Short mmCIF file of C-alpha atoms in Angstrom, two decimals:
data_model
loop_
_atom_site.label_atom_id
_atom_site.label_comp_id
_atom_site.label_asym_id
_atom_site.label_seq_id
_atom_site.Cartn_x
_atom_site.Cartn_y
_atom_site.Cartn_z
CA MET A 1 71.82 103.47 -24.54
CA ALA A 2 68.36 102.24 -24.36
CA GLY A 3 66.69 101.26 -20.89
CA ARG A 4 66.25 98.05 -19.33
CA GLY A 5 62.80 97.81 -20.23
CA ASP A 6 62.70 99.30 -23.55
CA PRO A 7 63.29 98.05 -26.93
CA PRO A 8 66.36 97.91 -29.08
CA GLU A 9 64.23 100.56 -31.23
CA GLY A 10 63.41 102.58 -28.26
CA THR A 11 59.92 103.90 -27.09
CA PRO A 12 57.32 103.10 -29.54
CA GLU A 13 56.56 106.51 -31.48
CA GLY A 14 53.14 107.92 -29.63
CA LEU A 15 53.60 105.85 -26.56
CA PRO A 16 56.05 107.33 -24.33
CA GLY A 17 57.44 105.45 -21.53
CA GLY A 18 56.18 101.84 -22.77
CA GLY A 19 54.42 99.25 -20.42
CA GLU A 20 51.02 99.66 -19.46
CA ASP A 21 50.50 102.58 -21.67
CA GLU A 22 51.13 100.26 -24.67
CA TYR A 23 47.23 98.90 -24.20
CA ARG A 24 45.41 102.20 -23.17
CA SER A 25 44.29 102.54 -26.69
CA VAL A 26 42.13 99.35 -26.30
CA VAL A 27 38.95 100.21 -24.90
CA PHE A 28 35.82 97.40 -24.23
CA ASP A 29 32.48 98.87 -24.80
CA GLU A 30 29.74 97.69 -22.04
CA SER A 31 28.09 95.45 -25.07
CA PHE A 32 31.00 93.27 -25.58
CA VAL A 33 31.72 92.95 -21.79
CA ARG A 34 28.08 91.33 -21.60
CA ALA A 35 28.53 88.95 -24.57
CA ALA A 36 31.88 87.67 -22.87
CA ARG A 37 30.13 85.56 -20.20
CA LEU A 38 31.55 82.54 -19.17
CA GLN A 39 29.85 79.24 -20.10
CA GLU A 40 30.84 75.74 -18.52
CA PHE A 41 30.35 72.59 -20.73
CA SER A 42 28.41 69.62 -19.17
CA ALA A 43 30.15 66.09 -18.90
CA GLN A 44 28.90 64.30 -21.86
CA GLU A 45 29.85 67.77 -23.83
CA ARG A 46 33.48 67.83 -22.64
CA MET A 47 33.96 63.87 -23.52
CA GLY A 48 33.17 64.97 -27.28
CA GLU A 49 33.76 62.37 -29.66
CA HIS A 50 35.46 60.32 -27.30
CA ALA A 51 33.88 56.58 -26.83
CA ARG A 52 32.01 55.52 -23.42
CA ALA A 53 33.56 53.51 -20.94
CA VAL A 54 30.34 51.26 -20.01
CA ARG A 55 28.00 51.00 -23.14
CA SER A 56 24.33 49.56 -22.98
CA LEU A 57 23.77 46.17 -24.77
CA PRO A 58 21.32 45.91 -27.73
CA ALA A 59 17.63 44.49 -27.08
CA TRP A 60 18.59 41.21 -28.98
CA SER A 61 21.42 40.91 -26.51
CA ARG A 62 19.18 41.05 -23.86
CA ARG A 63 17.13 38.71 -24.97
CA THR A 64 19.67 36.16 -25.56
CA GLY A 65 20.99 36.45 -22.02
CA SER A 66 17.32 35.92 -20.57
CA LYS A 67 16.96 32.68 -22.34
CA GLN A 68 20.31 31.71 -21.09
CA VAL A 69 19.16 31.84 -17.90
CA LEU A 70 15.78 30.58 -18.19
CA VAL A 71 17.66 27.32 -19.42
CA LEU A 72 20.04 27.37 -17.04
CA VAL A 73 17.24 27.63 -14.22
CA MET A 74 15.46 24.83 -16.03
CA LEU A 75 18.63 22.62 -16.05
CA VAL A 76 19.25 22.73 -12.38
CA ALA A 77 15.69 22.20 -11.33
CA LEU A 78 15.92 18.90 -13.76
CA ALA A 79 19.25 17.93 -11.89
CA PHE A 80 17.77 18.68 -8.49
CA GLY A 81 14.04 16.43 -9.09
CA THR A 82 16.19 13.54 -10.92
CA ALA A 83 18.52 13.45 -7.54
CA ILE A 84 15.30 13.46 -5.30
CA TYR A 85 14.13 10.74 -7.22
CA LEU A 86 16.73 8.41 -7.12
CA GLY A 87 17.13 9.05 -3.40
CA ILE A 88 13.58 8.11 -2.73
CA ARG A 89 13.21 5.55 -5.46
CA ASN A 90 13.41 2.02 -4.46
CA PRO A 91 16.56 0.11 -5.92
CA TYR A 92 14.51 -2.66 -6.95
CA GLN A 93 11.35 -0.55 -8.52
CA SER A 94 10.30 -1.44 -12.18
CA LEU A 95 7.60 0.17 -14.18
CA ALA A 96 6.74 -3.01 -15.65
CA VAL A 97 3.09 -4.07 -15.14
CA LYS A 98 1.62 -7.11 -15.99
CA GLN A 99 -2.03 -8.45 -16.06
CA ALA A 100 -3.03 -10.96 -13.54
CA GLU A 101 -3.65 -14.74 -15.04
CA PRO A 102 -6.82 -16.63 -14.17
CA LEU A 103 -6.73 -18.95 -11.55
CA ARG A 104 -6.64 -22.92 -12.70
CA ILE A 105 -8.34 -25.27 -10.48
CA THR A 106 -7.79 -29.17 -10.11
CA MET A 107 -10.17 -30.55 -7.78
CA ILE A 108 -9.76 -34.38 -6.70
CA PRO A 109 -12.37 -35.89 -4.35
CA LEU A 110 -10.89 -38.80 -2.15
CA ALA A 111 -13.07 -41.74 -1.57
CA PRO A 112 -12.56 -44.33 1.46
CA GLN A 113 -11.96 -47.92 1.07
CA GLY A 114 -14.57 -48.74 3.95
CA PRO A 115 -17.19 -47.08 6.88
CA VAL A 116 -15.91 -43.68 8.07
CA PRO A 117 -14.28 -43.55 11.59
CA GLY A 118 -15.91 -41.86 14.19
CA GLY A 119 -15.18 -40.71 17.74
CA THR A 120 -14.02 -37.60 19.90
CA PRO A 121 -12.19 -34.84 18.23
CA THR A 122 -9.21 -35.59 20.63
CA ASP A 123 -9.42 -39.61 20.24
CA LEU A 124 -9.30 -39.28 16.29
CA TYR A 125 -6.54 -36.86 16.02
CA ALA A 126 -4.76 -39.13 18.51
CA HIS A 127 -4.91 -41.79 16.52
CA SER A 128 -4.36 -40.38 12.73
CA PRO A 129 -1.52 -39.26 10.75
CA ALA A 130 -2.63 -35.48 12.04
CA ALA A 131 -1.38 -36.59 15.39
CA ASN A 132 1.80 -34.20 15.68
CA PHE A 133 0.52 -31.49 13.46
CA ARG A 134 0.20 -28.08 15.09
CA ILE A 135 -3.09 -26.16 15.62
CA GLY A 136 -4.29 -23.35 13.31
CA ALA A 137 -1.96 -20.75 12.07
CA SER A 138 0.95 -22.22 14.02
CA GLY A 139 1.37 -24.95 11.58
CA ILE A 140 1.98 -22.54 8.74
CA ASN A 141 5.78 -21.83 9.20
CA LEU A 142 7.24 -19.38 7.38
CA PRO A 143 10.64 -20.05 5.70
CA GLY A 144 14.09 -18.38 6.42
CA ALA A 145 13.50 -14.73 4.24
CA ARG A 146 16.53 -13.84 2.08
CA ARG A 147 16.94 -11.17 -0.95
CA THR A 148 16.94 -12.25 -4.25
CA LYS A 149 18.87 -10.91 -7.61
CA ASN A 150 15.78 -8.36 -8.08
CA PHE A 151 14.09 -8.20 -4.86
CA SER A 152 14.87 -7.24 -0.99
CA GLU A 153 14.71 -9.45 1.94
CA SER A 154 11.91 -7.27 3.22
CA GLN A 155 10.04 -7.64 -0.32
CA VAL A 156 10.60 -11.67 0.20
CA MET A 157 9.14 -11.59 3.66
CA THR A 158 6.01 -9.51 2.46
CA ALA A 159 5.45 -12.09 -0.04
CA LEU A 160 5.64 -15.26 2.29
CA THR A 161 3.50 -13.67 4.91
CA THR A 162 0.90 -12.39 2.56
CA ALA A 163 0.66 -16.11 1.53
CA LYS A 164 0.13 -17.24 5.04
CA ASP A 165 -2.52 -14.66 5.42
CA TYR A 166 -4.49 -15.92 2.60
CA LEU A 167 -4.21 -19.40 3.96
CA VAL A 168 -5.23 -18.59 7.41
CA GLU A 169 -8.27 -16.89 5.85
CA SER A 170 -9.39 -19.33 3.75
CA SER A 171 -8.79 -22.37 5.50
CA LEU A 172 -8.64 -21.75 9.22
CA ASP A 173 -11.73 -18.88 9.51
CA PRO A 174 -14.46 -20.55 10.92
CA GLU A 175 -16.82 -17.62 9.36
CA VAL A 176 -15.33 -18.68 5.99
CA LEU A 177 -15.32 -22.48 6.58
CA THR A 178 -19.36 -22.80 7.73
CA GLY A 179 -20.36 -19.08 7.78
CA GLY A 180 -20.46 -18.56 4.14
CA ALA A 181 -17.88 -15.50 4.23
CA VAL A 182 -15.62 -14.39 1.51
CA ARG A 183 -14.80 -10.66 2.38
CA PRO A 184 -11.61 -12.00 4.35
CA VAL A 185 -10.29 -13.91 1.19
CA ARG A 186 -11.54 -11.63 -1.14
CA VAL A 187 -9.51 -8.31 -0.09
CA LEU A 188 -5.99 -10.70 -0.26
CA LEU A 189 -6.45 -10.86 -3.90
CA ASP A 190 -5.10 -8.73 -6.92
CA PRO A 191 -8.21 -6.76 -8.33
CA ASP A 192 -7.60 -8.44 -11.84
CA GLN A 193 -8.66 -11.78 -10.18
CA LEU A 194 -11.79 -10.67 -8.25
CA GLU A 195 -14.38 -10.77 -11.44
CA GLN A 196 -13.23 -14.84 -11.46
CA PHE A 197 -13.60 -14.66 -7.75
CA ASP A 198 -16.79 -13.53 -7.68
CA ARG A 199 -18.28 -15.59 -10.12
CA SER A 200 -16.85 -18.76 -8.72
CA MET A 201 -18.61 -17.84 -5.38
CA ALA A 202 -22.08 -16.71 -7.07
CA THR A 203 -22.44 -19.39 -9.58
CA PRO A 204 -19.68 -22.18 -8.69
CA ALA A 205 -18.57 -24.57 -11.45
CA ALA A 206 -16.29 -27.79 -12.00
CA ASP A 207 -14.98 -26.18 -15.06
CA GLY A 208 -11.37 -25.78 -13.58
CA ARG A 209 -11.75 -21.97 -13.39
CA HIS A 210 -14.71 -21.31 -11.32
CA ALA A 211 -14.93 -23.51 -8.47
CA ALA A 212 -15.17 -21.73 -5.34
CA THR A 213 -13.75 -24.67 -3.16
CA GLY A 214 -10.67 -24.20 -5.40
CA TRP A 215 -10.31 -20.67 -3.95
CA LEU A 216 -10.90 -21.73 -0.21
CA VAL A 217 -12.43 -24.32 2.13
CA ARG A 218 -16.24 -24.32 2.66
CA PHE A 219 -18.63 -26.64 4.12
CA ASP A 220 -22.41 -26.71 4.02
CA ALA A 221 -23.37 -25.19 7.28
CA ALA A 222 -26.99 -26.87 7.04
CA LYS A 223 -25.34 -29.93 6.96
CA VAL A 224 -21.84 -30.20 8.75
CA ALA A 225 -20.65 -27.93 11.84
CA LEU A 226 -17.15 -28.14 13.15
CA ALA A 227 -16.60 -30.46 16.31
CA ASP A 228 -13.68 -28.80 17.05
CA SER A 229 -12.38 -25.37 16.05
CA GLN A 230 -8.79 -26.01 16.86
CA VAL A 231 -7.69 -27.08 12.89
CA ARG A 232 -4.46 -29.44 12.68
CA VAL A 233 -2.03 -28.22 9.99
CA GLN A 234 1.11 -28.98 8.57
CA GLY A 235 3.13 -27.95 5.57
CA THR A 236 5.69 -25.93 3.80
CA LEU A 237 6.15 -22.36 2.02
CA ARG A 238 8.61 -21.80 -0.64
CA PHE A 239 9.79 -18.64 -2.55
CA ALA A 240 11.51 -18.11 -5.87
CA GLU A 241 12.05 -15.53 -8.37
CA ALA A 242 9.66 -15.56 -11.58
CA GLY A 243 11.44 -13.03 -13.63
CA PRO A 244 13.13 -9.03 -12.80
CA ASP A 245 9.32 -8.18 -11.99
CA ALA A 246 7.57 -11.08 -9.95
CA LEU A 247 8.20 -13.61 -6.97
CA GLU A 248 6.44 -17.08 -6.55
CA VAL A 249 5.74 -18.68 -3.42
CA THR A 250 4.21 -22.02 -3.54
CA SER A 251 2.27 -23.25 -0.24
CA ASP A 252 1.76 -27.09 0.33
CA HIS A 253 -0.22 -27.86 3.48
CA THR A 254 -2.57 -30.41 5.08
CA PHE A 255 -5.58 -29.47 7.15
CA ALA A 256 -7.43 -31.72 9.25
CA TYR A 257 -10.97 -30.77 10.40
CA ALA A 258 -13.18 -32.50 13.02
CA LEU A 259 -16.83 -32.61 11.94
CA ARG A 260 -19.88 -33.65 13.52
CA PRO A 261 -23.23 -33.80 11.06
CA VAL A 262 -26.00 -31.03 11.61
CA GLY A 263 -29.94 -32.11 12.30
CA VAL A 264 -29.35 -35.77 12.67
CA ARG A 265 -30.36 -37.54 16.02
CA GLY A 266 -30.31 -40.95 17.09
CA PRO A 267 -27.12 -43.09 18.00
CA GLY A 268 -23.90 -41.73 16.91
CA ALA A 269 -25.46 -38.27 15.88
CA ASP A 270 -22.64 -36.57 18.40
CA GLN A 271 -19.78 -38.63 17.24
CA ALA A 272 -17.21 -36.50 15.23
CA SER A 273 -15.45 -37.82 12.17
CA LEU A 274 -12.02 -36.21 10.06
CA PHE A 275 -11.99 -34.84 6.97
CA THR A 276 -8.85 -33.94 5.55
CA VAL A 277 -7.86 -31.35 2.78
CA ARG A 278 -4.71 -30.98 1.42
CA ARG A 279 -4.10 -27.46 -0.82
CA GLU A 280 -1.22 -26.99 -2.97
CA LEU A 281 -1.46 -23.09 -3.93
CA HIS A 282 0.81 -21.31 -6.16
CA PHE A 283 1.03 -17.29 -5.62
CA ARG A 284 2.48 -14.62 -7.80
CA PHE A 285 3.74 -10.97 -6.47
CA ASP A 286 4.31 -8.19 -8.52
CA ARG A 287 5.73 -5.19 -6.85
CA ASP A 288 2.35 -3.40 -6.60
CA ASP A 289 0.89 -6.86 -5.17
CA LEU A 290 3.71 -6.51 -2.51
CA HIS A 291 2.87 -3.01 -1.80
CA GLN A 292 -0.61 -3.72 -1.53
CA HIS A 293 -0.43 -6.55 0.45
CA ARG A 294 -2.73 -8.64 -1.69
CA ALA A 295 -1.47 -11.82 -4.01
CA GLU A 296 -2.47 -13.41 -7.35
CA LEU A 297 -3.33 -17.04 -7.07
CA LEU A 298 -2.09 -18.72 -9.81
CA VAL A 299 -2.66 -22.50 -9.46
CA SER A 300 -5.36 -24.54 -6.80
CA TYR A 301 -4.51 -28.17 -6.43
CA VAL A 302 -6.70 -29.76 -3.92
CA GLN A 303 -7.44 -32.99 -2.50
CA ALA A 304 -10.37 -33.66 -0.20
CA GLY A 305 -11.72 -36.65 1.79
CA PRO A 306 -13.57 -38.67 2.68
CA GLN A 307 -15.83 -37.83 0.01
CA ALA A 308 -18.06 -39.55 -2.70
CA CYS A 309 -16.45 -39.72 -6.14
CA SER A 310 -19.79 -38.56 -7.83
CA ALA A 311 -20.11 -35.46 -5.06
CA ASP A 312 -20.06 -32.10 -6.82
CA ALA A 313 -17.70 -30.22 -4.53
CA SER A 314 -17.23 -26.95 -6.79
CA GLY A 315 -19.59 -25.21 -4.66
CA THR A 316 -19.00 -26.65 -1.19
CA LEU A 317 -17.04 -29.79 0.41
CA ARG A 318 -19.39 -32.57 0.71
CA PRO A 319 -17.86 -35.14 3.56
CA LEU A 320 -18.70 -38.36 4.28
CA LEU A 321 -19.15 -38.54 7.75
CA ALA A 322 -18.92 -40.80 10.80
CA GLY A 323 -20.49 -44.53 9.63
CA GLU A 324 -20.98 -43.59 5.96
CA ARG A 325 -19.38 -45.13 3.00
CA ALA A 326 -18.46 -44.06 -0.25
CA THR A 327 -20.98 -45.48 -2.79
CA ALA A 328 -20.28 -47.53 -5.79
CA GLU A 329 -20.36 -44.67 -8.46
CA GLY A 330 -17.10 -43.21 -9.64
CA PRO A 331 -16.42 -39.94 -10.60
CA ALA A 332 -19.11 -38.09 -12.83
CA GLY A 333 -18.99 -38.99 -16.16
CA THR A 334 -18.02 -36.79 -18.74
CA ASP A 335 -18.66 -36.29 -22.54
CA PRO A 336 -16.28 -35.49 -24.88
CA TYR A 337 -18.77 -34.21 -27.36
CA ALA A 338 -20.75 -32.13 -25.27
CA THR A 339 -20.43 -28.30 -25.87
CA GLY A 340 -20.23 -25.68 -23.19
CA GLN A 341 -17.95 -25.55 -20.34
CA ALA A 342 -16.08 -28.84 -19.83
CA THR A 343 -15.76 -30.62 -16.49
CA ALA A 344 -13.15 -32.26 -14.58
CA ALA A 345 -13.58 -35.96 -13.93
CA LEU A 346 -10.88 -36.99 -11.25
CA CYS A 347 -11.36 -38.80 -8.19
CA GLY A 348 -8.85 -40.48 -5.64
CA SER A 349 -8.80 -43.34 -3.21
CA LEU A 350 -8.49 -42.17 0.72
CA SER A 351 -6.10 -44.94 1.83
CA PRO A 352 -6.66 -46.46 5.57
CA GLY A 353 -3.54 -45.21 6.70
CA ALA A 354 -5.07 -41.47 5.73
CA GLN A 355 -7.83 -42.08 8.32
CA PRO A 356 -7.92 -42.57 12.09
CA SER A 357 -7.26 -46.23 13.32
CA PRO A 358 -9.66 -47.87 15.57
#
């Protein structure tokens, strides 16, 4: 029987004993050993043909992504800017802009029916319809301001106070009344009307557009002086919308001035007389006017007396003073066939009740 480790056929011929003697005939020379060095592959080589877990995007894809990011940033910036604009924007703001219209002027002198009463300013006021008038700016009362459909309460108040400022500067400032000053009035006007205003001051004309006395109350300082600086005033202010982008204010006030002659000597030279001016003014305010504290003066309707009907009051008012009478002449004649600037020829009669009683 064969041994435990022997094959069934027994030990191979020529290899007695079997086991490790089996490989004794295999001999590795030195060149073979040197050529059998170990070689470790890199990670990329070990992956072989397997697909990568993470791939780089192609160049066209990177460009598309950059554009998308840029668009997103622009949209965010636009939304942010819109939010800021809506947050600070006046809810009543409008972009509509309309050029101011030229002022239309109507000047009516009031002629007395007899001699002009004279006396001291105190007596004259006490015995006239102006006895209960207030003094100066206190006679220009503001109505209660309230919001309208398109304007806030504060904007309405701005329009009313600007109109009052214009009345004070153009009707009560002594420098304007007899000193020839125009700047206090001019700075309150819309720039679109400054050319018309300047022409009216430089070359006044009774053409319904360029009478200086349509813009302000002015007396000839060489002939007339204020006998009392405390002018009596009474009237009203009203406001209303003139559309979604404009407010209108209408003022209707009567001013009573105590005047005395200048450069006259003799009996009665120190006597004063009353001169009355009723001014009805129509103001318009767009949103820019409200912001800049200025006004557009659209209509000026003035009645002033005692004056002669024939007096040219376009440059300065020409009062009849104490003891003087109006001439029998009527208004200045107008030729409808004449060319050039048209002139207004209107005159009224100053009723006895409108003058101081004896």
